[in-house]
Tab-separated table of C-alpha atoms (C1' of nucleotides) in Angstrom:
chain	number	residue	atom	x	y	z
J	887	MET	CA	-44.653	188.368	110.957
J	888	LEU	CA	-42.040	188.540	113.593
J	889	THR	CA	-39.094	190.821	113.342
J	890	LYS	CA	-36.229	188.765	114.629
J	891	LYS	CA	-34.373	190.238	117.514
J	892	LYS	CA	-30.675	190.594	117.178
J	893	LYS	CA	-28.858	187.786	118.886
J	894	ARG	CA	-27.470	188.728	122.231
J	895	TRP	CA	-23.860	188.207	121.119
J	896	ASP	CA	-24.069	190.172	117.921
J	897	ASP	CA	-21.575	192.655	119.174
J	898	ILE	CA	-18.897	190.087	119.843
J	899	PRO	CA	-18.014	189.008	116.346
J	900	GLY	CA	-15.589	186.182	115.835
J	901	CYS	CA	-15.433	185.052	119.382
J	902	SER	CA	-16.927	181.620	119.707
J	903	LEU	CA	-15.964	181.393	123.356
J	904	GLU	CA	-18.015	184.430	124.195
J	905	ALA	CA	-20.876	183.023	122.184
J	906	ALA	CA	-20.767	179.838	124.228
J	907	LEU	CA	-20.692	181.732	127.492
J	908	ASN	CA	-23.586	183.886	126.425
J	909	VAL	CA	-25.660	180.849	125.590
J	910	ILE	CA	-25.095	178.990	128.839
J	911	GLY	CA	-24.254	181.916	131.088
J	912	GLY	CA	-27.670	183.152	132.145
J	913	LYS	CA	-28.497	183.261	135.804
J	914	TRP	CA	-30.034	179.783	135.983
J	915	LYS	CA	-29.205	178.313	132.606
J	916	GLY	CA	-26.263	176.288	133.809
J	917	VAL	CA	-28.312	174.756	136.580
J	918	PHE	CA	-31.225	173.955	134.302
J	919	LEU	CA	-29.036	172.407	131.633
J	920	PHE	CA	-27.123	170.403	134.179
J	921	HIS	CA	-30.187	168.876	135.737
J	922	LEU	CA	-31.849	168.288	132.391
J	923	LEU	CA	-28.937	166.037	131.486
J	924	ASP	CA	-30.637	163.417	133.644
J	925	GLY	CA	-33.963	163.582	131.844
J	926	THR	CA	-37.051	165.642	131.248
J	927	MET	CA	-38.377	167.935	133.932
J	928	ARG	CA	-41.549	169.904	134.457
J	929	PHE	CA	-41.793	173.598	135.089
J	930	ASN	CA	-42.333	173.193	138.797
J	931	GLU	CA	-39.351	170.919	139.205
J	932	LEU	CA	-37.140	173.447	137.506
J	933	SER	CA	-38.604	176.177	139.679
J	934	ARG	CA	-37.586	174.251	142.754
J	935	LEU	CA	-34.010	174.202	141.495
J	936	ALA	CA	-34.036	177.966	141.176
J	937	GLN	CA	-34.927	178.703	144.768
J	938	GLY	CA	-36.232	182.205	145.142
J	939	ALA	CA	-36.399	183.047	141.459
J	940	SER	CA	-39.647	184.491	140.165
J	941	PRO	CA	-41.583	182.622	137.470
J	942	ARG	CA	-40.939	185.498	135.111
J	943	LEU	CA	-37.202	184.894	135.176
J	944	ILE	CA	-37.492	181.138	134.977
J	945	VAL	CA	-39.681	181.375	131.909
J	946	LYS	CA	-37.299	183.816	130.317
J	947	GLN	CA	-34.272	181.624	130.841
J	948	LEU	CA	-36.100	178.576	129.495
J	949	ARG	CA	-37.378	180.453	126.466
J	950	GLU	CA	-33.894	181.618	125.619
J	951	LEU	CA	-32.518	178.112	125.941
J	952	GLU	CA	-35.308	177.002	123.633
J	953	GLU	CA	-34.564	179.733	121.111
J	954	ASP	CA	-30.923	178.793	121.189
J	955	GLY	CA	-31.795	175.215	120.356
J	956	LEU	CA	-30.649	173.564	123.569
J	957	VAL	CA	-34.010	172.751	125.098
J	958	ASN	CA	-37.284	171.268	123.902
J	959	ARG	CA	-40.594	172.355	125.325
J	960	LYS	CA	-43.415	169.862	125.046
J	961	VAL	CA	-46.929	170.929	125.984
J	962	TYR	CA	-49.513	168.284	126.814
J	963	ALA	CA	-53.105	169.266	126.109
J	964	VAL	CA	-54.389	168.050	129.438
J	965	VAL	CA	-55.904	169.590	132.468
J	966	PRO	CA	-54.257	170.527	134.693
J	967	PRO	CA	-51.620	171.706	132.235
J	968	LYS	CA	-48.429	169.732	131.842
J	969	VAL	CA	-45.258	170.957	130.187
J	970	GLU	CA	-42.073	168.991	129.926
J	971	TYR	CA	-38.634	170.375	129.270
J	972	SER	CA	-35.857	168.267	127.868
J	973	LEU	CA	-32.501	168.707	126.166
J	974	THR	CA	-32.121	168.662	122.430
J	975	GLU	CA	-29.184	166.818	120.943
J	976	GLU	CA	-27.356	170.102	120.871
J	977	GLY	CA	-28.113	170.474	124.545
J	978	HIS	CA	-26.738	167.048	125.300
J	979	SER	CA	-23.557	167.957	123.459
J	980	LEU	CA	-22.790	170.152	126.453
J	981	HIS	CA	-22.622	167.149	128.749
J	982	ASN	CA	-18.860	167.064	129.150
J	983	ILE	CA	-18.525	170.807	129.482
J	984	LEU	CA	-21.247	171.050	132.117
J	985	HIS	CA	-19.696	168.317	134.197
J	986	ALA	CA	-16.248	169.805	133.822
J	987	LEU	CA	-17.550	173.188	134.935
J	988	SER	CA	-19.310	171.665	137.894
J	989	GLU	CA	-16.202	169.807	139.048
J	990	TRP	CA	-13.963	172.791	138.531
J	991	GLY	CA	-16.380	174.980	140.437
J	992	ASP	CA	-16.431	172.466	143.238
J	993	LEU	CA	-12.675	172.630	143.644
J	994	TRP	CA	-12.661	176.367	143.266
J	995	VAL	CA	-15.255	176.860	145.975
J	996	ASP	CA	-13.239	174.637	148.290
J	997	ASN	CA	-10.110	176.689	147.694
J	998	HIS	CA	-11.908	179.989	148.078
J	999	PRO	CA	-13.962	179.797	151.223
J	1000	VAL	CA	-16.376	182.644	151.654
J	1001	GLU	CA	-14.802	184.885	154.221
J	1002	PRO	CA	-17.193	186.224	156.788
J	1003	VAL	CA	-17.596	189.930	156.280
J	1004	THR	CA	-14.889	191.577	158.340
J	1005	LYS	CA	-16.100	194.150	160.810
J	1006	PRO	CA	-14.774	197.638	160.123
F	126	MET	CA	-8.672	198.046	156.946
F	127	LEU	CA	-10.685	196.660	154.142
F	128	THR	CA	-14.162	195.356	154.636
F	129	LYS	CA	-14.331	192.358	152.392
F	130	LYS	CA	-17.049	192.474	149.843
F	131	LYS	CA	-19.404	189.559	149.696
F	132	LYS	CA	-18.480	187.212	146.931
F	133	ARG	CA	-20.593	187.635	143.856
F	134	TRP	CA	-22.045	184.129	144.134
F	135	ASP	CA	-22.981	184.273	147.781
F	136	ASP	CA	-26.625	183.976	146.976
F	137	ILE	CA	-26.245	180.770	145.035
F	138	PRO	CA	-25.306	178.352	147.785
F	139	GLY	CA	-24.391	174.811	146.928
F	140	CYS	CA	-24.149	175.304	143.240
F	141	SER	CA	-20.585	174.893	142.100
F	142	LEU	CA	-21.574	175.180	138.475
F	143	GLU	CA	-22.980	178.629	139.009
F	144	ALA	CA	-19.864	179.554	140.939
F	145	ALA	CA	-17.726	178.521	137.994
F	146	LEU	CA	-19.844	180.461	135.534
F	147	ASN	CA	-19.729	183.530	137.732
F	148	VAL	CA	-15.962	183.393	137.901
F	149	ILE	CA	-15.362	183.071	134.160
F	150	GLY	CA	-18.560	184.667	132.902
F	151	GLY	CA	-17.750	188.358	132.878
F	152	LYS	CA	-17.990	190.242	129.621
F	153	TRP	CA	-14.342	189.760	128.644
F	154	LYS	CA	-13.083	187.238	131.150
F	155	GLY	CA	-13.368	184.261	128.878
F	156	VAL	CA	-11.426	186.003	126.159
F	157	PHE	CA	-8.710	187.161	128.528
F	158	LEU	CA	-8.293	183.770	130.137
F	159	PHE	CA	-8.237	182.046	126.777
F	160	HIS	CA	-5.500	184.223	125.366
F	161	LEU	CA	-3.509	184.161	128.572
F	162	LEU	CA	-3.251	180.397	128.183
F	163	ASP	CA	-0.543	181.108	125.622
F	164	GLY	CA	1.559	183.260	127.916
F	165	THR	CA	1.820	186.583	129.677
F	166	MET	CA	0.289	189.677	128.149
F	167	ARG	CA	0.489	193.365	128.840
F	168	PHE	CA	-2.425	195.653	129.497
F	169	ASN	CA	-2.431	197.087	126.018
F	170	GLU	CA	-2.418	193.693	124.385
F	171	LEU	CA	-5.428	192.667	126.398
F	172	SER	CA	-7.115	195.942	125.516
F	173	ARG	CA	-6.706	195.152	121.866
F	174	LEU	CA	-8.520	191.861	122.402
F	175	ALA	CA	-11.449	193.709	123.921
F	176	GLN	CA	-12.160	195.941	120.962
F	177	GLY	CA	-14.286	198.875	122.007
F	178	ALA	CA	-14.194	198.241	125.718
F	179	SER	CA	-13.261	201.139	127.966
F	180	PRO	CA	-10.197	200.868	130.201
F	181	ARG	CA	-12.464	201.032	133.212
F	182	LEU	CA	-14.124	197.760	132.297
F	183	ILE	CA	-10.917	196.029	131.310
F	184	VAL	CA	-9.329	196.910	134.621
F	185	LYS	CA	-12.373	195.723	136.483
F	186	GLN	CA	-12.459	192.369	134.771
F	187	LEU	CA	-8.758	191.837	135.342
F	188	ARG	CA	-8.983	192.818	138.991
F	189	GLU	CA	-11.796	190.370	139.559
F	190	LEU	CA	-9.855	187.600	137.884
F	191	GLU	CA	-6.962	188.507	140.137
F	192	GLU	CA	-9.144	188.470	143.243
F	193	ASP	CA	-10.510	185.113	142.225
F	194	GLY	CA	-7.019	183.706	142.006
F	195	LEU	CA	-6.916	183.020	138.284
F	196	VAL	CA	-4.573	185.782	137.176
F	197	ASN	CA	-1.278	187.234	138.359
F	198	ARG	CA	-0.467	190.890	137.953
F	199	LYS	CA	3.198	191.789	137.897
F	200	VAL	CA	4.237	195.424	137.960
F	201	TYR	CA	7.704	196.392	136.778
F	202	ALA	CA	9.143	199.528	138.349
F	203	VAL	CA	10.316	200.981	135.078
F	204	VAL	CA	9.480	203.945	132.999
F	205	PRO	CA	7.374	203.860	130.943
F	206	PRO	CA	5.298	201.575	133.169
F	207	LYS	CA	5.072	197.896	132.376
F	208	VAL	CA	2.541	195.485	133.774
F	209	GLU	CA	2.299	191.854	132.850
F	210	TYR	CA	-0.690	189.614	133.324
F	211	SER	CA	-0.394	185.852	133.473
F	212	LEU	CA	-2.394	182.857	134.609
F	213	THR	CA	-1.941	181.317	138.007
F	214	GLU	CA	-1.911	177.548	138.280
F	215	GLU	CA	-5.585	177.742	139.096
F	216	GLY	CA	-6.087	179.740	135.942
F	217	HIS	CA	-4.260	177.144	133.887
F	218	SER	CA	-6.506	174.465	135.345
F	219	LEU	CA	-9.211	175.953	133.142
F	220	HIS	CA	-7.285	175.039	129.999
F	221	ASN	CA	-9.457	172.125	128.947
F	222	ILE	CA	-12.691	173.853	129.796
F	223	LEU	CA	-11.790	177.000	127.885
F	224	HIS	CA	-10.831	175.052	124.803
F	225	ALA	CA	-13.938	172.912	125.043
F	226	LEU	CA	-16.093	176.029	125.314
F	227	SER	CA	-14.362	177.626	122.375
F	228	GLU	CA	-14.853	174.571	120.172
F	229	TRP	CA	-18.441	174.118	121.222
F	230	GLY	CA	-19.130	177.785	120.579
F	231	ASP	CA	-17.582	177.451	117.161
F	232	LEU	CA	-19.935	174.657	116.201
F	233	TRP	CA	-22.870	176.414	117.758
F	234	VAL	CA	-22.246	179.611	115.842
F	235	ASP	CA	-22.030	177.621	112.620
F	236	ASN	CA	-25.370	175.967	113.308
F	237	HIS	CA	-27.022	179.203	114.334
F	238	PRO	CA	-26.216	181.757	111.697
F	239	VAL	CA	-27.219	185.260	112.609
F	240	GLU	CA	-30.333	185.923	110.605
F	241	PRO	CA	-30.445	189.346	109.040
F	242	VAL	CA	-33.134	191.379	110.712
F	243	THR	CA	-36.320	190.625	108.804
F	244	LYS	CA	-38.097	193.640	107.406
F	245	PRO	CA	-41.559	194.143	108.876
X	452	DC	C1'	1.853	202.998	129.530
X	453	DG	C1'	-1.496	201.719	132.477
X	454	DG	C1'	-4.379	203.103	134.626
X	455	DT	C1'	-8.351	206.706	137.840
X	456	DA	C1'	-12.324	209.663	138.326
X	457	DT	C1'	-17.036	210.800	137.122
X	458	DC	C1'	-21.257	210.549	135.233
X	459	DC	C1'	-24.839	207.966	132.909
X	460	DT	C1'	-27.849	204.377	130.859
X	461	DG	C1'	-30.059	199.857	129.496
X	462	DG	C1'	-31.853	195.867	130.590
X	463	DG	C1'	-31.277	191.927	133.787
X	464	DA	C1'	-33.473	190.636	137.562
X	465	DG	C1'	-36.760	191.113	141.914
X	466	DA	C1'	-41.563	191.541	143.906
X	467	DT	C1'	-46.227	191.089	143.584
X	468	DA	C1'	-50.579	190.097	141.608
X	469	DC	C1'	-53.423	187.805	138.365
X	470	DT	C1'	-55.148	183.933	134.728
X	471	DG	C1'	-56.492	180.038	131.156
H	326	DC	C1'	-49.950	173.876	136.699
H	327	DA	C1'	-47.625	176.886	134.103
H	328	DG	C1'	-47.349	180.608	133.125
H	329	DT	C1'	-48.618	186.663	132.108
H	330	DA	C1'	-48.701	191.432	133.480
H	331	DT	C1'	-46.747	195.440	135.777
H	332	DC	C1'	-43.788	198.053	138.294
H	333	DT	C1'	-39.449	198.930	140.202
H	334	DC	C1'	-34.529	198.747	141.371
H	335	DC	C1'	-29.873	197.955	140.776
H	336	DC	C1'	-25.555	197.643	138.797
H	337	DA	C1'	-22.672	195.768	134.906
H	338	DG	C1'	-21.067	198.086	131.503
H	339	DG	C1'	-20.440	202.449	128.329
H	340	DA	C1'	-18.509	207.342	127.457
H	341	DT	C1'	-15.413	210.766	128.410
H	342	DA	C1'	-11.763	213.094	130.608
H	343	DC	C1'	-7.679	213.240	133.161
H	344	DC	C1'	-3.200	211.608	135.732
H	345	DG	C1'	1.671	209.692	137.633
DNA sequence: CGGTATCCTGGGAGATACTG
DNA sequence: CAGTATCTCCCAGGATACCG
């Protein structure tokens, strides 16, 4: 039997905001969740969203989202293999937050242009 | 003269959501921002929020928030020293998001009780 | 009081190769 | 197609000590 790993936010007792950020704050989790709002996606589609990320990381992020109850993983017993990812109801409950974050980030990026690295 | 560091989200072009998460996603940033919504706080007060964190980290998080335009740092030329942190307007624009995250996290934590580590 | 200055470590993430 | 399996590197974050 499996020995359950401690949750990643165990050491932040009582802080629900930190818990939320830990759940959605992984490198690509926000992106995945956001795009999954529009419907199910396959592994390769998600990979394309995470340009340059190795499969290892993509799998890890998806597995954590699954463990945390935000994402469903449905495996079809066909060949070639087919796996579909979709949001659980809990995942969909992030809809407003994800859109708010996206809009806020949009404004923020506009107001904070990336300055070209100044020559010494 | 200073050579500007590349922004931490330089390698995630076009993704405003990731930008947002990078800005508010530091270890204690969410907590600091959330509590600063209620008014200015001094360094020591913020330290107390981040139980167990070393000053080095607290300073770093605050400096990054400052750099990112979310937090003001006001130094009073008195003795003993007094420094007050407060939110900029941009920081306050996170009000709804921070509260939404906090509430969502609250629910999530309720639905995902930390299971005691199962004995092998 | 509000920080610096050092030193150090864990694990998050990258790169590459292989497989059912 | 949808992943494992290794190996490695880097740096966010921790620990401790000291300072104006």
